[in-house]
Amino acid sequence: MTDAAQRPSPDQPADQPESRPAPDPIPLGTAPRPALGVDLEARIRATLTEELGGQALGLDRAPITAELDGADITSAVVDLSGVVVSLPQAAQPAHPGHATYPGQPSHPGQAAPERKGWHPEIVAREPGTLHHLRIDAHQLVAVDLPVDITAEVTNLRFDWVDGADGRVGLQPVEPDADHPVSGHARVAVDKAGLVATARGVLAVVLQQQGITLTALDLDLVSQGPRAATLRVDAAIKKGVFLSARVQATASVSVDENMVLAVRDVQLGSANPLVAALLGTIRGKVEAATSRDIDLAEKLPDGVRLADVRLDAGEQLVVSARLA
């Protein structure tokens, strides 16, 4: 390996001082680094288990295969079929009406929690390439929702790193114009299951505000390969006297330049009191949805989003292809 001091730090390239910080290294156990695929497979499984903790059940049975060729990883295949993933405990609301999330202070005057992960003093690094990565899940259960996933990416650069603490790992290197990546991904969920999951999550959130969700109907209808309309009809109750239905509609589209737009957002209720409350937030909703999101602009130079597709039938299927 090269001496870390003789190689420019990946988060501060010599010719790009303003570049974004490098990703955190991924720990892979104690030195030396794995020399055989079977060793790397075991270390990947151990890392996934350690990072996800009790959030994922079945990782110990997940098939993982890897092939090494010197500093390069020829291929890595991770099959997460049958794994069950739950929400992290840190993502649960600390008390009613105030949700906290990983990395976010639980109170405006409270310091953010210490950043988790492996942040070693790197004493040596050696470049490598992951030529082919495939992730399958047929199916994975995420927060009670079965999800079908297929993803493949080629030519991912990384550095093998040695930490001063005696551990080794991989540090991903951001793709650039001279080192592009290619691949595709497909995520599919049953629409009825998605509605049931959304109903459960929304019920918990509203309950923290003293509001009971008594019914929820959600429908997403395709309007072409990259457009859909969303309709939400919810019934809510607060206390003994207030009950109402709330309707919301919107259209979502991604154009040929990979710009995401949300339009025609409508909020309403036949209950005049609830309608008045919705009117107070209508301006904020319109302001938030009037700003289009350039999906391609958020990506590194070496990652070009060539196509995004949305199909809303009995399943909601989102697919993407990298050029």
PDB file of C-alpha atoms in Angstrom:
ATOM      1  CA  MET A   1       0.000   0.000   0.000  1.00  0.00           C
ATOM      2  CA  THR A   2       1.020   3.563  -0.510  1.00  0.00           C
ATOM      3  CA  ASP A   3       1.809   5.816   2.406  1.00  0.00           C
ATOM      4  CA  ALA A   4      -1.338   7.842   3.089  1.00  0.00           C
ATOM      5  CA  ALA A   5       0.715  11.009   3.434  1.00  0.00           C
ATOM      6  CA  GLN A   6       2.046  10.623  -0.143  1.00  0.00           C
ATOM      7  CA  ARG A   7      -1.396  10.390  -1.730  1.00  0.00           C
ATOM      8  CA  PRO A   8      -3.857  13.318  -1.938  1.00  0.00           C
ATOM      9  CA  SER A   9      -6.778  12.861   0.424  1.00  0.00           C
ATOM     10  CA  PRO A  10      -9.891  11.893  -1.574  1.00  0.00           C
ATOM     11  CA  ASP A  11     -11.928  14.629   0.090  1.00  0.00           C
ATOM     12  CA  GLN A  12      -9.431  17.330  -0.863  1.00  0.00           C
ATOM     13  CA  PRO A  13      -8.222  16.759  -4.430  1.00  0.00           C
ATOM     14  CA  ALA A  14      -5.325  19.000  -5.397  1.00  0.00           C
ATOM     15  CA  ASP A  15      -7.198  20.507  -8.338  1.00  0.00           C
ATOM     16  CA  GLN A  16     -10.660  20.588  -6.705  1.00  0.00           C
ATOM     17  CA  PRO A  17     -10.377  22.169  -3.261  1.00  0.00           C
ATOM     18  CA  GLU A  18     -14.110  22.825  -3.139  1.00  0.00           C
ATOM     19  CA  SER A  19     -15.174  19.194  -3.747  1.00  0.00           C
ATOM     20  CA  ARG A  20     -17.617  17.469  -1.408  1.00  0.00           C
ATOM     21  CA  PRO A  21     -16.216  15.427   1.515  1.00  0.00           C
ATOM     22  CA  ALA A  22     -15.239  11.842   0.814  1.00  0.00           C
ATOM     23  CA  PRO A  23     -17.564   9.072   2.037  1.00  0.00           C
ATOM     24  CA  ASP A  24     -16.722   7.473   5.361  1.00  0.00           C
ATOM     25  CA  PRO A  25     -14.619   4.297   5.180  1.00  0.00           C
ATOM     26  CA  ILE A  26     -16.444   0.980   5.529  1.00  0.00           C
ATOM     27  CA  PRO A  27     -14.784  -1.193   8.215  1.00  0.00           C
ATOM     28  CA  LEU A  28     -13.857  -4.747   7.275  1.00  0.00           C
ATOM     29  CA  GLY A  29     -12.259  -6.121  10.426  1.00  0.00           C
ATOM     30  CA  THR A  30      -8.682  -6.316  11.588  1.00  0.00           C
ATOM     31  CA  ALA A  31      -5.596  -6.145   9.386  1.00  0.00           C
ATOM     32  CA  PRO A  32      -4.439  -7.558   7.068  1.00  0.00           C
ATOM     33  CA  ARG A  33      -7.090  -6.960   4.433  1.00  0.00           C
ATOM     34  CA  PRO A  34      -8.884 -10.009   2.971  1.00  0.00           C
ATOM     35  CA  ALA A  35      -6.907 -11.862   0.298  1.00  0.00           C
ATOM     36  CA  LEU A  36      -9.564 -14.422  -0.635  1.00  0.00           C
ATOM     37  CA  GLY A  37     -13.161 -13.996  -1.724  1.00  0.00           C
ATOM     38  CA  VAL A  38     -14.489 -16.210   1.066  1.00  0.00           C
ATOM     39  CA  ASP A  39     -12.776 -13.986   3.642  1.00  0.00           C
ATOM     40  CA  LEU A  40     -14.241 -10.832   2.080  1.00  0.00           C
ATOM     41  CA  GLU A  41     -17.701 -12.445   2.034  1.00  0.00           C
ATOM     42  CA  ALA A  42     -17.516 -13.153   5.767  1.00  0.00           C
ATOM     43  CA  ARG A  43     -16.325  -9.630   6.511  1.00  0.00           C
ATOM     44  CA  ILE A  44     -19.093  -8.029   4.449  1.00  0.00           C
ATOM     45  CA  ARG A  45     -21.703 -10.060   6.336  1.00  0.00           C
ATOM     46  CA  ALA A  46     -20.138  -9.148   9.691  1.00  0.00           C
ATOM     47  CA  THR A  47     -20.088  -5.445   8.765  1.00  0.00           C
ATOM     48  CA  LEU A  48     -23.725  -5.461   7.638  1.00  0.00           C
ATOM     49  CA  THR A  49     -24.752  -7.231  10.826  1.00  0.00           C
ATOM     50  CA  GLU A  50     -22.778  -4.827  13.017  1.00  0.00           C
ATOM     51  CA  GLU A  51     -23.990  -1.678  11.238  1.00  0.00           C
ATOM     52  CA  LEU A  52     -27.661  -2.673  11.196  1.00  0.00           C
ATOM     53  CA  GLY A  53     -27.655  -4.324  14.618  1.00  0.00           C
ATOM     54  CA  GLY A  54     -31.106  -5.472  15.641  1.00  0.00           C
ATOM     55  CA  GLN A  55     -32.751  -3.607  12.773  1.00  0.00           C
ATOM     56  CA  ALA A  56     -32.278  -6.471  10.301  1.00  0.00           C
ATOM     57  CA  LEU A  57     -33.173 -10.103  10.873  1.00  0.00           C
ATOM     58  CA  GLY A  58     -31.897 -12.831   8.538  1.00  0.00           C
ATOM     59  CA  LEU A  59     -28.582 -11.238   7.518  1.00  0.00           C
ATOM     60  CA  ASP A  60     -26.751 -14.276   8.856  1.00  0.00           C
ATOM     61  CA  ARG A  61     -28.468 -16.350   6.159  1.00  0.00           C
ATOM     62  CA  ALA A  62     -28.080 -13.852   3.304  1.00  0.00           C
ATOM     63  CA  PRO A  63     -26.031 -15.318   0.416  1.00  0.00           C
ATOM     64  CA  ILE A  64     -22.964 -13.164  -0.318  1.00  0.00           C
ATOM     65  CA  THR A  65     -20.351 -13.962  -2.960  1.00  0.00           C
ATOM     66  CA  ALA A  66     -17.205 -12.031  -3.824  1.00  0.00           C
ATOM     67  CA  GLU A  67     -14.206 -12.539  -6.092  1.00  0.00           C
ATOM     68  CA  LEU A  68     -10.862 -10.784  -5.619  1.00  0.00           C
ATOM     69  CA  ASP A  69      -8.143 -10.065  -8.165  1.00  0.00           C
ATOM     70  CA  GLY A  70      -5.291  -8.348  -6.374  1.00  0.00           C
ATOM     71  CA  ALA A  71      -6.529  -4.942  -5.190  1.00  0.00           C
ATOM     72  CA  ASP A  72      -9.633  -5.188  -7.388  1.00  0.00           C
ATOM     73  CA  ILE A  73     -12.927  -6.862  -6.547  1.00  0.00           C
ATOM     74  CA  THR A  74     -14.031  -8.615  -9.711  1.00  0.00           C
ATOM     75  CA  SER A  75     -17.585  -9.053  -8.520  1.00  0.00           C
ATOM     76  CA  ALA A  76     -19.724  -8.880  -5.402  1.00  0.00           C
ATOM     77  CA  VAL A  77     -23.275 -10.196  -5.168  1.00  0.00           C
ATOM     78  CA  VAL A  78     -25.459  -9.642  -2.099  1.00  0.00           C
ATOM     79  CA  ASP A  79     -28.842 -11.392  -1.901  1.00  0.00           C
ATOM     80  CA  LEU A  80     -31.058  -9.876   0.808  1.00  0.00           C
ATOM     81  CA  SER A  81     -34.136 -11.976   0.000  1.00  0.00           C
ATOM     82  CA  GLY A  82     -35.974 -12.825   3.208  1.00  0.00           C
ATOM     83  CA  VAL A  83     -34.261 -10.148   5.323  1.00  0.00           C
ATOM     84  CA  VAL A  84     -36.627  -8.184   7.579  1.00  0.00           C
ATOM     85  CA  VAL A  85     -35.663  -4.569   8.343  1.00  0.00           C
ATOM     86  CA  SER A  86     -37.267  -2.418  11.045  1.00  0.00           C
ATOM     87  CA  LEU A  87     -36.949   1.271  11.844  1.00  0.00           C
ATOM     88  CA  PRO A  88     -33.932   2.230  13.977  1.00  0.00           C
ATOM     89  CA  GLN A  89     -34.778   3.034  17.576  1.00  0.00           C
ATOM     90  CA  ALA A  90     -33.240   6.480  17.113  1.00  0.00           C
ATOM     91  CA  ALA A  91     -35.863   7.268  14.490  1.00  0.00           C
ATOM     92  CA  GLN A  92     -38.717   6.814  16.967  1.00  0.00           C
ATOM     93  CA  PRO A  93     -40.229  10.006  18.373  1.00  0.00           C
ATOM     94  CA  ALA A  94     -38.682  11.040  21.695  1.00  0.00           C
ATOM     95  CA  HIS A  95     -42.050  12.317  22.985  1.00  0.00           C
ATOM     96  CA  PRO A  96     -45.426  13.196  21.449  1.00  0.00           C
ATOM     97  CA  GLY A  97     -45.309  16.051  19.008  1.00  0.00           C
ATOM     98  CA  HIS A  98     -41.559  16.052  18.604  1.00  0.00           C
ATOM     99  CA  ALA A  99     -39.809  13.546  16.366  1.00  0.00           C
ATOM    100  CA  THR A 100     -36.075  13.087  16.329  1.00  0.00           C
ATOM    101  CA  TYR A 101     -33.995  11.452  13.642  1.00  0.00           C
ATOM    102  CA  PRO A 102     -30.449  10.104  13.456  1.00  0.00           C
ATOM    103  CA  GLY A 103     -27.948  12.944  13.430  1.00  0.00           C
ATOM    104  CA  GLN A 104     -30.517  15.561  14.434  1.00  0.00           C
ATOM    105  CA  PRO A 105     -30.498  17.287  17.851  1.00  0.00           C
ATOM    106  CA  SER A 106     -33.565  16.373  19.943  1.00  0.00           C
ATOM    107  CA  HIS A 107     -33.818  19.961  21.211  1.00  0.00           C
ATOM    108  CA  PRO A 108     -32.732  23.269  19.652  1.00  0.00           C
ATOM    109  CA  GLY A 109     -30.300  23.866  22.512  1.00  0.00           C
ATOM    110  CA  GLN A 110     -28.973  20.336  22.617  1.00  0.00           C
ATOM    111  CA  ALA A 111     -25.823  19.305  20.773  1.00  0.00           C
ATOM    112  CA  ALA A 112     -26.120  16.759  17.989  1.00  0.00           C
ATOM    113  CA  PRO A 113     -25.101  13.222  18.960  1.00  0.00           C
ATOM    114  CA  GLU A 114     -21.617  12.064  18.110  1.00  0.00           C
ATOM    115  CA  ARG A 115     -21.340  10.870  14.525  1.00  0.00           C
ATOM    116  CA  LYS A 116     -21.360   7.082  14.375  1.00  0.00           C
ATOM    117  CA  GLY A 117     -19.215   4.899  12.170  1.00  0.00           C
ATOM    118  CA  TRP A 118     -15.524   4.250  11.666  1.00  0.00           C
ATOM    119  CA  HIS A 119     -13.386   7.392  11.359  1.00  0.00           C
ATOM    120  CA  PRO A 120      -9.775   6.198  11.641  1.00  0.00           C
ATOM    121  CA  GLU A 121      -6.500   7.957  11.153  1.00  0.00           C
ATOM    122  CA  ILE A 122      -5.591   6.474   7.772  1.00  0.00           C
ATOM    123  CA  VAL A 123      -1.957   5.375   7.617  1.00  0.00           C
ATOM    124  CA  ALA A 124      -1.982   3.634   4.221  1.00  0.00           C
ATOM    125  CA  ARG A 125      -4.229   3.291   1.198  1.00  0.00           C
ATOM    126  CA  GLU A 126      -4.264   1.444  -2.130  1.00  0.00           C
ATOM    127  CA  PRO A 127      -6.670   2.080  -5.018  1.00  0.00           C
ATOM    128  CA  GLY A 128      -8.964  -0.621  -6.314  1.00  0.00           C
ATOM    129  CA  THR A 129     -12.071  -1.059  -8.465  1.00  0.00           C
ATOM    130  CA  LEU A 130     -15.253  -2.995  -7.817  1.00  0.00           C
ATOM    131  CA  HIS A 131     -15.972  -4.077 -11.366  1.00  0.00           C
ATOM    132  CA  HIS A 132     -19.470  -5.440 -10.798  1.00  0.00           C
ATOM    133  CA  LEU A 133     -21.838  -5.086  -7.833  1.00  0.00           C
ATOM    134  CA  ARG A 134     -25.282  -6.691  -7.760  1.00  0.00           C
ATOM    135  CA  ILE A 135     -27.864  -6.445  -4.997  1.00  0.00           C
ATOM    136  CA  ASP A 136     -30.990  -8.602  -5.051  1.00  0.00           C
ATOM    137  CA  ALA A 137     -33.942  -8.838  -2.694  1.00  0.00           C
ATOM    138  CA  HIS A 138     -36.891 -11.002  -3.785  1.00  0.00           C
ATOM    139  CA  GLN A 139     -38.298  -9.913  -1.378  1.00  0.00           C
ATOM    140  CA  LEU A 140     -36.989  -7.849   1.505  1.00  0.00           C
ATOM    141  CA  VAL A 141     -39.451  -6.729   4.184  1.00  0.00           C
ATOM    142  CA  ALA A 142     -38.883  -3.094   5.161  1.00  0.00           C
ATOM    143  CA  VAL A 143     -41.031  -1.764   8.014  1.00  0.00           C
ATOM    144  CA  ASP A 144     -43.673  -4.465   7.309  1.00  0.00           C
ATOM    145  CA  LEU A 145     -43.674  -3.686   3.575  1.00  0.00           C
ATOM    146  CA  PRO A 146     -42.384  -6.355   1.138  1.00  0.00           C
ATOM    147  CA  VAL A 147     -40.039  -4.741  -1.380  1.00  0.00           C
ATOM    148  CA  ASP A 148     -38.541  -6.323  -4.487  1.00  0.00           C
ATOM    149  CA  ILE A 149     -35.124  -4.892  -5.408  1.00  0.00           C
ATOM    150  CA  THR A 150     -32.651  -5.467  -8.216  1.00  0.00           C
ATOM    151  CA  ALA A 151     -29.632  -3.201  -8.641  1.00  0.00           C
ATOM    152  CA  GLU A 152     -26.409  -3.515 -10.636  1.00  0.00           C
ATOM    153  CA  VAL A 153     -23.511  -1.059 -10.834  1.00  0.00           C
ATOM    154  CA  THR A 154     -20.172  -1.386 -12.616  1.00  0.00           C
ATOM    155  CA  ASN A 155     -16.754   0.242 -12.192  1.00  0.00           C
ATOM    156  CA  LEU A 156     -17.021   1.592  -8.661  1.00  0.00           C
ATOM    157  CA  ARG A 157     -13.680   2.958  -7.488  1.00  0.00           C
ATOM    158  CA  PHE A 158     -12.513   2.678  -3.907  1.00  0.00           C
ATOM    159  CA  ASP A 159      -9.405   2.705  -1.728  1.00  0.00           C
ATOM    160  CA  TRP A 160      -8.294  -0.058   0.577  1.00  0.00           C
ATOM    161  CA  VAL A 161      -7.402   1.795   3.769  1.00  0.00           C
ATOM    162  CA  ASP A 162      -5.411   0.850   6.853  1.00  0.00           C
ATOM    163  CA  GLY A 163      -6.347   2.621  10.069  1.00  0.00           C
ATOM    164  CA  ALA A 164      -3.970   3.447  12.903  1.00  0.00           C
ATOM    165  CA  ASP A 165      -6.304   1.367  15.110  1.00  0.00           C
ATOM    166  CA  GLY A 166      -5.270  -1.857  13.323  1.00  0.00           C
ATOM    167  CA  ARG A 167      -8.446  -2.185  11.295  1.00  0.00           C
ATOM    168  CA  VAL A 168      -8.841  -2.201   7.510  1.00  0.00           C
ATOM    169  CA  GLY A 169     -11.655  -1.156   5.251  1.00  0.00           C
ATOM    170  CA  LEU A 170     -12.881   0.302   1.976  1.00  0.00           C
ATOM    171  CA  GLN A 171     -13.325   3.988   1.267  1.00  0.00           C
ATOM    172  CA  PRO A 172     -15.513   4.693  -1.780  1.00  0.00           C
ATOM    173  CA  VAL A 173     -14.106   7.174  -4.308  1.00  0.00           C
ATOM    174  CA  GLU A 174     -16.625   9.465  -5.981  1.00  0.00           C
ATOM    175  CA  PRO A 175     -17.036   8.835  -9.727  1.00  0.00           C
ATOM    176  CA  ASP A 176     -15.922  11.621 -12.048  1.00  0.00           C
ATOM    177  CA  ALA A 177     -16.055  12.363 -15.748  1.00  0.00           C
ATOM    178  CA  ASP A 178     -12.904  10.306 -16.373  1.00  0.00           C
ATOM    179  CA  HIS A 179     -14.168   7.383 -14.282  1.00  0.00           C
ATOM    180  CA  PRO A 180     -17.933   7.066 -14.908  1.00  0.00           C
ATOM    181  CA  VAL A 181     -20.123   4.291 -13.568  1.00  0.00           C
ATOM    182  CA  SER A 182     -23.031   2.556 -15.249  1.00  0.00           C
ATOM    183  CA  GLY A 183     -25.868   0.399 -14.031  1.00  0.00           C
ATOM    184  CA  HIS A 184     -29.567   0.104 -13.367  1.00  0.00           C
ATOM    185  CA  ALA A 185     -31.975  -0.365 -10.482  1.00  0.00           C
ATOM    186  CA  ARG A 186     -35.562  -1.516 -10.044  1.00  0.00           C
ATOM    187  CA  VAL A 187     -37.684  -1.258  -6.895  1.00  0.00           C
ATOM    188  CA  ALA A 188     -41.212  -2.671  -6.751  1.00  0.00           C
ATOM    189  CA  VAL A 189     -43.794  -2.685  -3.959  1.00  0.00           C
ATOM    190  CA  ASP A 190     -47.351  -3.932  -3.828  1.00  0.00           C
ATOM    191  CA  LYS A 191     -49.601  -0.846  -3.949  1.00  0.00           C
ATOM    192  CA  ALA A 192     -52.075  -2.231  -1.413  1.00  0.00           C
ATOM    193  CA  GLY A 193     -49.204  -2.993   0.949  1.00  0.00           C
ATOM    194  CA  LEU A 194     -47.799   0.492   0.468  1.00  0.00           C
ATOM    195  CA  VAL A 195     -51.159   2.018   1.395  1.00  0.00           C
ATOM    196  CA  ALA A 196     -51.368  -0.161   4.515  1.00  0.00           C
ATOM    197  CA  THR A 197     -47.855   0.855   5.576  1.00  0.00           C
ATOM    198  CA  ALA A 198     -48.563   4.538   4.910  1.00  0.00           C
ATOM    199  CA  ARG A 199     -51.767   4.245   6.942  1.00  0.00           C
ATOM    200  CA  GLY A 200     -49.882   2.776   9.912  1.00  0.00           C
ATOM    201  CA  VAL A 201     -47.094   5.366   9.832  1.00  0.00           C
ATOM    202  CA  LEU A 202     -49.501   8.289   9.401  1.00  0.00           C
ATOM    203  CA  ALA A 203     -51.722   7.019  12.206  1.00  0.00           C
ATOM    204  CA  VAL A 204     -48.784   7.065  14.612  1.00  0.00           C
ATOM    205  CA  VAL A 205     -47.703  10.566  13.532  1.00  0.00           C
ATOM    206  CA  LEU A 206     -51.224  11.989  13.866  1.00  0.00           C
ATOM    207  CA  GLN A 207     -51.803  10.266  17.197  1.00  0.00           C
ATOM    208  CA  GLN A 208     -48.884  12.255  18.600  1.00  0.00           C
ATOM    209  CA  GLN A 209     -50.918  15.378  17.799  1.00  0.00           C
ATOM    210  CA  GLY A 210     -54.045  14.005  19.431  1.00  0.00           C
ATOM    211  CA  ILE A 211     -55.615  13.146  16.059  1.00  0.00           C
ATOM    212  CA  THR A 212     -56.995   9.709  15.228  1.00  0.00           C
ATOM    213  CA  LEU A 213     -56.799   8.453  11.659  1.00  0.00           C
ATOM    214  CA  THR A 214     -59.939   6.423  11.048  1.00  0.00           C
ATOM    215  CA  ALA A 215     -59.533   5.756   7.310  1.00  0.00           C
ATOM    216  CA  LEU A 216     -57.040   6.297   4.510  1.00  0.00           C
ATOM    217  CA  ASP A 217     -57.393   5.694   0.796  1.00  0.00           C
ATOM    218  CA  LEU A 218     -54.376   6.410  -1.415  1.00  0.00           C
ATOM    219  CA  ASP A 219     -54.234   5.953  -5.165  1.00  0.00           C
ATOM    220  CA  LEU A 220     -51.396   6.532  -7.616  1.00  0.00           C
ATOM    221  CA  VAL A 221     -52.211   6.331 -11.315  1.00  0.00           C
ATOM    222  CA  SER A 222     -49.638   6.345 -14.124  1.00  0.00           C
ATOM    223  CA  GLN A 223     -49.965   9.110 -16.694  1.00  0.00           C
ATOM    224  CA  GLY A 224     -47.184   7.891 -18.976  1.00  0.00           C
ATOM    225  CA  PRO A 225     -43.732   6.391 -18.335  1.00  0.00           C
ATOM    226  CA  ARG A 226     -42.572   9.260 -16.112  1.00  0.00           C
ATOM    227  CA  ALA A 227     -45.720  10.840 -14.721  1.00  0.00           C
ATOM    228  CA  ALA A 228     -48.458   9.988 -12.247  1.00  0.00           C
ATOM    229  CA  THR A 229     -51.324  11.522 -10.320  1.00  0.00           C
ATOM    230  CA  LEU A 230     -51.688  11.057  -6.575  1.00  0.00           C
ATOM    231  CA  ARG A 231     -54.964  11.116  -4.690  1.00  0.00           C
ATOM    232  CA  VAL A 232     -55.332  10.856  -0.909  1.00  0.00           C
ATOM    233  CA  ASP A 233     -58.631  10.628   0.972  1.00  0.00           C
ATOM    234  CA  ALA A 234     -58.323  10.456   4.752  1.00  0.00           C
ATOM    235  CA  ALA A 235     -60.809  10.472   7.606  1.00  0.00           C
ATOM    236  CA  ILE A 236     -59.647  11.972  10.895  1.00  0.00           C
ATOM    237  CA  LYS A 237     -61.091  12.508  14.363  1.00  0.00           C
ATOM    238  CA  LYS A 238     -60.011  14.759  17.220  1.00  0.00           C
ATOM    239  CA  GLY A 239     -61.734  14.548  20.550  1.00  0.00           C
ATOM    240  CA  VAL A 240     -65.475  13.950  20.721  1.00  0.00           C
ATOM    241  CA  PHE A 241     -66.776  16.688  18.470  1.00  0.00           C
ATOM    242  CA  LEU A 242     -64.371  17.053  15.535  1.00  0.00           C
ATOM    243  CA  SER A 243     -64.369  14.559  12.695  1.00  0.00           C
ATOM    244  CA  ALA A 244     -63.728  15.236   9.042  1.00  0.00           C
ATOM    245  CA  ARG A 245     -62.527  13.928   5.739  1.00  0.00           C
ATOM    246  CA  VAL A 246     -59.471  15.469   4.105  1.00  0.00           C
ATOM    247  CA  GLN A 247     -58.657  15.196   0.397  1.00  0.00           C
ATOM    248  CA  ALA A 248     -55.363  15.887  -1.321  1.00  0.00           C
ATOM    249  CA  THR A 249     -54.370  15.545  -4.971  1.00  0.00           C
ATOM    250  CA  ALA A 250     -51.167  16.238  -6.903  1.00  0.00           C
ATOM    251  CA  SER A 251     -49.399  15.374 -10.138  1.00  0.00           C
ATOM    252  CA  VAL A 252     -45.778  14.188 -10.258  1.00  0.00           C
ATOM    253  CA  SER A 253     -43.569  14.032 -13.346  1.00  0.00           C
ATOM    254  CA  VAL A 254     -39.954  13.636 -14.432  1.00  0.00           C
ATOM    255  CA  ASP A 255     -39.076  15.241 -17.772  1.00  0.00           C
ATOM    256  CA  GLU A 256     -36.464  14.199 -20.357  1.00  0.00           C
ATOM    257  CA  ASN A 257     -33.852  16.296 -18.526  1.00  0.00           C
ATOM    258  CA  MET A 258     -34.475  14.345 -15.311  1.00  0.00           C
ATOM    259  CA  VAL A 259     -36.176  17.255 -13.527  1.00  0.00           C
ATOM    260  CA  LEU A 260     -38.765  16.208 -10.949  1.00  0.00           C
ATOM    261  CA  ALA A 261     -41.844  18.433 -10.718  1.00  0.00           C
ATOM    262  CA  VAL A 262     -44.855  18.338  -8.384  1.00  0.00           C
ATOM    263  CA  ARG A 263     -47.819  20.304  -9.666  1.00  0.00           C
ATOM    264  CA  ASP A 264     -51.538  20.931  -9.102  1.00  0.00           C
ATOM    265  CA  VAL A 265     -51.438  20.302  -5.356  1.00  0.00           C
ATOM    266  CA  GLN A 266     -54.913  20.609  -3.892  1.00  0.00           C
ATOM    267  CA  LEU A 267     -55.957  20.318  -0.222  1.00  0.00           C
ATOM    268  CA  GLY A 268     -59.556  20.397   0.916  1.00  0.00           C
ATOM    269  CA  SER A 269     -62.196  19.303   3.379  1.00  0.00           C
ATOM    270  CA  ALA A 270     -65.975  19.604   3.601  1.00  0.00           C
ATOM    271  CA  ASN A 271     -65.588  20.515   7.268  1.00  0.00           C
ATOM    272  CA  PRO A 272     -65.241  24.333   7.393  1.00  0.00           C
ATOM    273  CA  LEU A 273     -62.982  24.306  10.458  1.00  0.00           C
ATOM    274  CA  VAL A 274     -60.585  21.771   8.949  1.00  0.00           C
ATOM    275  CA  ALA A 275     -60.722  23.574   5.596  1.00  0.00           C
ATOM    276  CA  ALA A 276     -59.683  26.781   7.352  1.00  0.00           C
ATOM    277  CA  LEU A 277     -56.762  24.998   9.034  1.00  0.00           C
ATOM    278  CA  LEU A 278     -55.669  23.588   5.665  1.00  0.00           C
ATOM    279  CA  GLY A 279     -55.839  27.085   4.223  1.00  0.00           C
ATOM    280  CA  THR A 280     -53.204  28.252   6.683  1.00  0.00           C
ATOM    281  CA  ILE A 281     -50.678  25.742   5.323  1.00  0.00           C
ATOM    282  CA  ARG A 282     -51.672  25.892   1.643  1.00  0.00           C
ATOM    283  CA  GLY A 283     -49.167  28.659   0.916  1.00  0.00           C
ATOM    284  CA  LYS A 284     -46.307  26.689   2.458  1.00  0.00           C
ATOM    285  CA  VAL A 285     -47.246  23.595   0.465  1.00  0.00           C
ATOM    286  CA  GLU A 286     -47.415  25.565  -2.776  1.00  0.00           C
ATOM    287  CA  ALA A 287     -44.052  27.204  -2.081  1.00  0.00           C
ATOM    288  CA  ALA A 288     -42.421  23.868  -1.322  1.00  0.00           C
ATOM    289  CA  THR A 289     -43.794  22.116  -4.410  1.00  0.00           C
ATOM    290  CA  SER A 290     -43.121  24.999  -6.805  1.00  0.00           C
ATOM    291  CA  ARG A 291     -39.384  24.306  -6.657  1.00  0.00           C
ATOM    292  CA  ASP A 292     -38.446  21.633  -9.182  1.00  0.00           C
ATOM    293  CA  ILE A 293     -35.736  19.130  -8.304  1.00  0.00           C
ATOM    294  CA  ASP A 294     -32.977  18.484 -10.834  1.00  0.00           C
ATOM    295  CA  LEU A 295     -32.207  14.824 -10.154  1.00  0.00           C
ATOM    296  CA  ALA A 296     -29.132  14.805 -12.394  1.00  0.00           C
ATOM    297  CA  GLU A 297     -27.669  17.946 -10.804  1.00  0.00           C
ATOM    298  CA  LYS A 298     -27.378  16.230  -7.417  1.00  0.00           C
ATOM    299  CA  LEU A 299     -25.197  13.448  -8.828  1.00  0.00           C
ATOM    300  CA  PRO A 300     -21.394  13.392  -9.146  1.00  0.00           C
ATOM    301  CA  ASP A 301     -19.874  14.101 -12.560  1.00  0.00           C
ATOM    302  CA  GLY A 302     -19.292  10.416 -13.214  1.00  0.00           C
ATOM    303  CA  VAL A 303     -22.917   9.419 -12.584  1.00  0.00           C
ATOM    304  CA  ARG A 304     -25.373  10.329 -15.346  1.00  0.00           C
ATOM    305  CA  LEU A 305     -29.023   9.462 -14.913  1.00  0.00           C
ATOM    306  CA  ALA A 306     -30.193   8.370 -18.349  1.00  0.00           C
ATOM    307  CA  ASP A 307     -33.768   7.388 -17.552  1.00  0.00           C
ATOM    308  CA  VAL A 308     -36.298   7.096 -14.738  1.00  0.00           C
ATOM    309  CA  ARG A 309     -39.563   5.183 -15.093  1.00  0.00           C
ATOM    310  CA  LEU A 310     -42.655   4.917 -12.916  1.00  0.00           C
ATOM    311  CA  ASP A 311     -45.326   2.266 -13.370  1.00  0.00           C
ATOM    312  CA  ALA A 312     -48.332   2.339 -11.039  1.00  0.00           C
ATOM    313  CA  GLY A 313     -50.532  -0.718 -11.477  1.00  0.00           C
ATOM    314  CA  GLU A 314     -51.144  -3.374  -8.847  1.00  0.00           C
ATOM    315  CA  GLN A 315     -47.488  -2.778  -8.066  1.00  0.00           C
ATOM    316  CA  LEU A 316     -45.669   0.518  -7.806  1.00  0.00           C
ATOM    317  CA  VAL A 317     -42.452   0.068  -9.791  1.00  0.00           C
ATOM    318  CA  VAL A 318     -39.667   2.636  -9.978  1.00  0.00           C
ATOM    319  CA  SER A 319     -36.711   1.941 -12.262  1.00  0.00           C
ATOM    320  CA  ALA A 320     -33.638   3.964 -13.152  1.00  0.00           C
ATOM    321  CA  ARG A 321     -30.799   3.548 -15.624  1.00  0.00           C
ATOM    322  CA  LEU A 322     -27.358   5.120 -15.492  1.00  0.00           C
ATOM    323  CA  ALA A 323     -25.703   6.010 -18.799  1.00  0.00           C
TER     324      ALA A 323
END
